[in-house]
Coordinates of C-alpha atoms in Angstrom, one line a residue:
M1 CA 9.7 -2.3 21.1
S2 CA 6.0 -2.1 21.8
D3 CA 4.3 0.7 23.8
I4 CA 4.2 -1.4 26.9
Q5 CA 4.6 0.5 30.1
G6 CA 7.1 -0.3 32.8
I7 CA 4.9 -2.0 35.3
E8 CA 3.4 -4.4 32.7
L9 CA 6.9 -5.0 31.3
S10 CA 8.2 -6.0 34.7
R11 CA 5.1 -8.0 35.5
R12 CA 5.6 -10.1 32.4
F13 CA 9.4 -10.3 33.0
H14 CA 8.6 -11.9 36.3
A15 CA 5.8 -14.1 35.0
E16 CA 7.7 -15.3 31.9
V17 CA 11.4 -15.3 32.9
V18 CA 12.3 -14.7 36.5
G19 CA 9.5 -16.6 38.2
P20 CA 9.8 -19.8 36.1
W21 CA 13.6 -19.7 36.5
L22 CA 13.3 -19.4 40.3
A23 CA 10.8 -22.3 40.4
R24 CA 13.3 -24.5 38.5
R25 CA 16.5 -23.4 40.2
F26 CA 15.1 -22.9 43.8
P27 CA 12.0 -25.1 44.1
G28 CA 9.9 -24.3 47.1
L29 CA 11.5 -20.8 47.7
R30 CA 9.0 -18.5 49.3
Y31 CA 9.3 -14.9 48.1
A32 CA 7.6 -11.7 47.1
A33 CA 8.1 -10.1 43.7
A34 CA 7.4 -6.5 43.0
L35 CA 8.3 -3.3 41.2
I36 CA 8.8 -0.6 43.8
G37 CA 11.4 1.9 44.8
Y38 CA 12.1 4.3 41.9
G39 CA 11.0 5.2 38.4
S40 CA 8.1 7.0 36.7
E41 CA 6.6 3.6 35.9
L42 CA 5.7 3.2 39.5
L43 CA 3.0 5.8 39.0
G44 CA 2.1 4.7 35.5
F45 CA 3.6 7.9 34.0
D46 CA 6.4 6.5 32.0
D47 CA 6.5 7.2 28.2
D48 CA 9.0 7.0 25.4
M49 CA 11.3 9.5 27.0
S50 CA 11.4 7.6 30.2
R51 CA 13.2 4.8 28.5
D52 CA 16.5 6.6 28.3
H53 CA 17.3 5.9 32.0
N54 CA 16.4 3.6 34.8
W55 CA 13.8 1.8 32.7
G56 CA 13.6 -1.7 31.5
P57 CA 12.8 -5.3 32.5
R58 CA 13.4 -5.5 36.3
V59 CA 11.9 -7.0 39.4
L60 CA 12.7 -6.9 43.1
I61 CA 12.6 -10.2 44.9
F62 CA 12.0 -10.0 48.6
L63 CA 13.2 -12.9 50.8
S64 CA 13.2 -13.5 54.5
E65 CA 16.3 -12.6 56.4
A66 CA 17.4 -16.2 56.6
D67 CA 16.8 -16.9 52.9
F68 CA 18.5 -13.7 51.9
A69 CA 21.6 -14.7 53.9
G70 CA 21.6 -18.2 52.2
R71 CA 20.3 -17.5 48.7
A72 CA 20.6 -13.8 47.7
A73 CA 24.1 -14.0 46.2
Q74 CA 23.4 -17.3 44.5
I75 CA 20.2 -15.9 42.9
V76 CA 21.9 -12.7 41.7
N77 CA 25.0 -14.4 40.4
E78 CA 23.4 -17.3 38.7
F79 CA 20.8 -15.2 36.9
V80 CA 23.6 -13.6 34.9
A81 CA 23.7 -16.8 32.8
A82 CA 20.0 -17.3 32.7
A83 CA 19.0 -13.7 31.8
P84 CA 18.1 -13.0 28.1
A85 CA 19.8 -10.2 26.4
D86 CA 16.5 -8.4 26.1
F87 CA 12.9 -8.9 26.9
L88 CA 10.0 -7.7 24.7
G89 CA 12.5 -5.6 22.8
A90 CA 13.9 -3.8 25.9
P91 CA 17.5 -4.4 26.7
I92 CA 18.5 -5.8 30.1
G93 CA 21.4 -4.4 32.1
T94 CA 23.4 -1.2 32.3
M95 CA 22.2 0.5 29.1
N96 CA 18.8 1.2 30.8
R97 CA 20.0 1.2 34.3
P98 CA 22.8 3.8 34.8
H99 CA 22.3 3.8 38.6
A100 CA 24.3 1.0 40.1
S101 CA 22.6 -2.1 41.4
P102 CA 22.3 -2.3 45.2
H103 CA 25.2 -3.8 47.2
R104 CA 24.3 -3.1 50.8
P105 CA 23.1 -5.1 53.8
G106 CA 19.8 -6.7 52.9
A107 CA 19.9 -5.7 49.2
L108 CA 21.9 -7.2 46.3
G109 CA 21.8 -6.8 42.5
D110 CA 24.0 -7.0 39.4
D111 CA 24.3 -4.4 36.7
R112 CA 24.1 -7.1 34.0
H113 CA 20.4 -7.9 34.6
G114 CA 17.3 -6.5 36.2
V115 CA 16.8 -8.8 39.2
E116 CA 17.5 -7.3 42.7
V117 CA 17.1 -9.3 45.9
W118 CA 16.0 -7.4 49.1
T119 CA 14.7 -7.9 52.5
I120 CA 11.7 -5.8 53.6
A121 CA 13.8 -4.4 56.4
A122 CA 16.4 -3.2 54.0
A123 CA 13.8 -1.5 51.8
L124 CA 12.3 0.3 54.7
A125 CA 15.7 1.4 56.0
Y126 CA 16.8 2.6 52.5
W127 CA 13.7 4.4 51.3
A128 CA 12.4 5.8 54.6
A129 CA 15.0 5.3 57.3
L130 CA 12.4 3.2 59.2
G131 CA 12.8 0.0 61.2
P132 CA 10.6 -3.0 60.6
D133 CA 7.8 -1.8 63.0
E134 CA 8.3 2.0 62.6
P135 CA 6.9 4.6 62.8
H136 CA 5.7 3.6 66.3
G137 CA 3.3 6.5 66.7
D138 CA 1.7 9.5 65.0
L139 CA 4.7 11.8 65.5
G140 CA 7.0 9.5 63.7
W141 CA 5.2 10.2 60.4
L142 CA 6.0 13.9 60.3
A143 CA 9.6 13.3 59.0
L144 CA 8.5 11.0 56.1
A145 CA 8.5 12.5 52.7
E146 CA 5.5 11.6 50.6
Q147 CA 7.7 10.8 47.6
R148 CA 9.6 8.3 49.7
L149 CA 6.4 6.8 50.9
L150 CA 5.3 6.5 47.3
A151 CA 8.6 4.6 46.6
L152 CA 7.3 1.9 49.0
T153 CA 3.6 2.0 48.3
A154 CA 3.3 2.7 44.6
G155 CA 4.2 0.3 41.8
A156 CA 2.9 -3.2 42.0
V157 CA 3.3 -6.5 43.7
F158 CA 3.4 -9.6 41.4
R159 CA 3.6 -12.3 44.0
D160 CA 3.7 -12.4 47.8
D161 CA 3.9 -15.8 49.4
D162 CA 3.8 -14.8 53.0
G163 CA 1.9 -11.5 52.7
R164 CA 4.5 -9.5 54.5
L165 CA 5.3 -7.1 51.7
T166 CA 1.6 -6.4 51.1
A167 CA 1.1 -5.9 54.8
M168 CA 4.0 -3.4 54.9
R169 CA 2.6 -1.4 51.9
E170 CA -0.9 -1.3 53.4
R171 CA 0.5 -0.1 56.8
L172 CA 2.2 2.8 55.0
A173 CA -0.5 3.5 52.4
C174 CA -1.8 6.7 54.1
F175 CA -1.2 8.9 57.0
P176 CA -2.9 7.9 60.3
R177 CA -6.0 9.9 61.1
D178 CA -4.5 12.4 63.5
V179 CA -1.4 13.0 61.3
W180 CA -3.7 13.5 58.4
L181 CA -5.8 16.1 60.2
Y182 CA -2.7 17.9 61.5
K183 CA -1.4 18.1 57.9
L184 CA -4.7 19.4 56.7
A185 CA -4.7 22.1 59.4
C186 CA -1.1 23.0 58.5
Q187 CA -2.0 23.2 54.8
W188 CA -4.8 25.7 55.6
R189 CA -2.3 27.6 57.6
R190 CA 0.0 28.0 54.6
I191 CA -2.9 29.5 52.7
A192 CA -3.7 31.8 55.6
E193 CA -0.2 33.1 55.6
E194 CA 0.0 34.3 52.0
Q195 CA -3.5 34.6 50.5
A196 CA -3.7 38.4 51.1
F197 CA -0.3 39.0 49.5
V198 CA -1.6 38.3 45.9
G199 CA -3.5 41.6 46.2
R200 CA -1.0 43.5 48.3
A201 CA 1.8 42.9 45.9
G202 CA -0.5 43.7 42.9
L203 CA -1.7 46.9 44.5
V204 CA 1.8 48.4 44.6
G205 CA 2.4 47.4 40.9
D206 CA 4.4 44.3 41.6
D207 CA 2.6 42.0 39.2
L208 CA 5.4 39.6 38.9
G209 CA 5.5 39.2 42.7
S210 CA 1.7 38.8 42.7
R211 CA 1.9 36.0 40.1
V212 CA 4.7 34.2 42.0
I213 CA 2.6 34.2 45.2
A214 CA -0.4 33.1 43.3
A215 CA 1.6 30.1 41.9
R216 CA 2.6 29.2 45.4
L217 CA -1.0 29.3 46.6
A218 CA -2.1 27.3 43.6
R219 CA 0.4 24.6 44.6
D220 CA -1.0 24.7 48.2
V221 CA -4.5 24.2 46.9
M222 CA -3.4 21.2 44.8
R223 CA -1.6 19.7 47.9
M224 CA -4.8 20.2 49.8
A225 CA -6.6 18.1 47.2
F226 CA -4.0 15.3 47.7
L227 CA -4.6 15.4 51.4
I228 CA -8.4 15.4 51.1
E229 CA -8.1 12.4 48.9
R230 CA -5.6 10.8 51.3
R231 CA -3.1 10.3 48.5
Y232 CA 0.6 11.0 48.6
A233 CA 1.9 13.7 46.3
P234 CA 4.8 12.9 44.0
Y235 CA 7.8 15.2 43.5
P236 CA 7.5 18.2 41.2
K237 CA 8.0 16.4 37.8
W238 CA 4.8 14.4 38.2
F239 CA 2.9 16.6 40.7
G240 CA 0.6 18.2 38.1
T241 CA 0.1 14.9 36.2
A242 CA -0.9 13.1 39.4
F243 CA -3.1 16.0 40.5
A244 CA -5.0 15.8 37.2
R245 CA -6.1 12.3 38.1
L246 CA -7.6 13.2 41.4
D247 CA -11.4 13.4 41.7
P248 CA -11.4 17.1 42.7
A249 CA -9.2 18.1 39.7
P250 CA -12.1 18.8 37.2
V251 CA -13.4 21.4 39.6
L252 CA -10.2 23.0 40.8
S253 CA -8.1 23.0 37.6
P254 CA -10.2 25.6 35.8
Q255 CA -10.0 27.9 38.8
L256 CA -6.3 27.5 39.2
D257 CA -5.8 27.9 35.4
R258 CA -7.7 31.2 35.6
A259 CA -5.6 32.4 38.5
L260 CA -2.3 31.6 36.9
A261 CA -3.3 33.2 33.5
A262 CA -5.0 36.2 35.0
P263 CA -3.9 39.6 33.6
D264 CA -4.3 41.5 36.8
W265 CA -4.2 40.8 40.6
R266 CA -8.0 41.3 41.1
S267 CA -9.0 38.5 38.8
R268 CA -6.1 36.4 40.0
E269 CA -7.2 36.8 43.6
A270 CA -10.8 36.1 42.8
A271 CA -10.0 32.8 41.0
L272 CA -7.9 31.7 43.9
A273 CA -10.6 32.6 46.4
E274 CA -13.1 30.4 44.5
A275 CA -10.5 27.5 44.7
Y276 CA -10.2 28.0 48.4
L277 CA -13.9 27.9 48.8
A278 CA -14.1 24.7 46.6
V279 CA -11.6 22.8 48.7
A280 CA -13.3 23.9 51.9
R281 CA -16.6 22.6 50.6
L282 CA -15.0 19.4 49.5
H283 CA -13.7 19.0 53.0
Q284 CA -17.2 19.2 54.3
A285 CA -18.7 17.0 51.6
R286 CA -16.3 14.2 52.3
G287 CA -17.2 14.3 56.0
I288 CA -13.7 15.1 57.1
P289 CA -13.7 16.1 60.8
G290 CA -13.8 19.8 61.5
A291 CA -16.9 21.9 62.0
F292 CA -16.6 25.3 60.2
E293 CA -18.5 27.4 57.7
P294 CA -16.3 28.6 54.9
R295 CA -16.7 32.2 53.9
L296 CA -15.0 34.8 51.8
G297 CA -14.5 38.3 52.9
P298 CA -12.0 41.2 53.1
Y299 CA -8.7 40.9 54.9
F300 CA -9.1 43.0 58.0
G301 CA -10.8 45.8 56.2
R302 CA -8.3 45.8 53.4
P303 CA -9.5 45.4 49.8
F304 CA -8.2 41.8 49.5
T305 CA -10.5 38.7 49.3
V306 CA -9.6 35.9 51.6
I307 CA -11.2 32.8 53.1
N308 CA -11.5 32.3 56.9
A309 CA -8.5 30.0 56.9
E310 CA -7.5 30.5 60.5
E311 CA -11.0 29.4 61.7
I312 CA -10.7 26.3 59.5
V313 CA -7.3 25.6 61.0
A314 CA -8.7 25.8 64.6
A315 CA -11.7 23.6 63.7
I316 CA -9.5 20.8 62.3
R317 CA -7.0 20.9 65.1
A318 CA -9.9 20.6 67.6
E319 CA -10.7 17.2 66.1
I320 CA -7.2 15.7 66.6
A321 CA -7.5 13.0 69.3
D322 CA -3.8 12.5 70.2
P323 CA -3.0 15.3 72.6
A324 CA 0.7 15.2 71.6
V325 CA -0.2 15.9 67.9
R326 CA -2.9 18.4 68.9
A327 CA -0.4 20.4 70.9
L328 CA 2.2 20.6 68.1
P329 CA 2.8 24.1 66.7
V330 CA 1.2 24.5 63.3
I331 CA 4.4 24.0 61.4
G332 CA 3.6 20.9 59.3
S333 CA 5.3 17.8 58.2
L334 CA 8.4 17.5 56.1
D335 CA 6.8 18.2 52.7
Q336 CA 5.1 21.2 54.1
V337 CA 8.2 22.9 55.4
T338 CA 10.7 22.2 52.6
D339 CA 10.9 21.0 49.0
S340 CA 14.7 20.8 49.0
T341 CA 15.8 17.7 47.2
P342 CA 18.9 17.1 49.4
V343 CA 16.5 17.0 52.4
I344 CA 13.6 15.2 50.9
E345 CA 15.8 12.5 49.4
A346 CA 17.9 11.8 52.5
P347 CA 15.5 10.2 55.1
Q348 CA 18.0 10.4 58.0
R349 CA 18.7 14.1 57.3
A350 CA 15.0 14.7 57.0
R351 CA 14.4 13.2 60.4
R352 CA 17.1 15.3 62.0
A353 CA 15.6 18.4 60.3
M354 CA 12.2 17.8 61.7
Q355 CA 13.6 17.1 65.1
G356 CA 15.2 20.5 65.0
L357 CA 11.9 22.2 64.1
F358 CA 10.2 20.7 67.1
D359 CA 13.0 21.4 69.5
D360 CA 10.8 23.2 72.0
G361 CA 9.7 19.9 73.5
E362 CA 8.2 18.0 70.6
A363 CA 11.6 16.8 69.3
G364 CA 12.1 14.2 71.9
A365 CA 8.7 12.8 71.2
L366 CA 9.5 12.7 67.4
E367 CA 12.8 11.0 68.1
N368 CA 11.2 8.3 70.1
A369 CA 8.2 7.8 67.9

């Protein structure tokens, strides 16, 4: 098998096999074809190891509700006989797809081949627990995991006859302005909460604890870079790989590398402080709302170097236009309060969790967003 990556494999699978078959068997059928939902190939990160699971020739066909009701089962069932045993050297079927094909309202597949038929409504409900026109307002975005948003907006669309799939992806491609600013403020708050502890732990001889806190703060800086770039961050396996492709990475990576490799807390803290200053200046250089002057200094007279993160938080929050978002406590969105897989990967559970966090009045607004 060649070194072809998954997106190109699926693109060619649609162009050379699935699309021509649909044109012959269902002439005039209007549909969208894409590779979205799951898999390292959605981000272009698949390699030889990726081919041992959930990898191979596959394409998702999106139909209108009416066409799904009338044609989905026929397409899925009849393609069994039309599908080749392999495509470009990659086998089709259960060998490369141990997760069962979908069999739920609005989604249908067959383990013997790589064609799945969906409605857009079913994809939104499955991947993000959203209705067709949700989220209705800014608050509704706070319970959406970035990895689940990537499931809908990464990958590639190969054909879109009515433009509805493309429109859905564009609508969800980045957080709305006020949600984005709120998340930026909350990310700075995370730094504010722990930045002094790198030195405090180190000062009492807890170098392991100091290094653990430094690693947490390095991740917070990296997430800040994703936010500044208005890009969704993937889950941990691909977090560093995706970060390395961001524009700020060449500046931030050496500083974070020094922090994580530092032999003592003072050099560790100094490298992190330079990273904080770099992302603050990047915020300003990009013209992101929030008037502040970043500066490094001691932590309330203690010998620990910190950035004026609380002032940055206040400056960003002041730029939020929606009073409901501006009034939220500086807690953050789903990805900023947990990285628990059972929460992140269960959209309904995630929504309930965020409702609980804002139960002092904001929960009702979130529930109705």
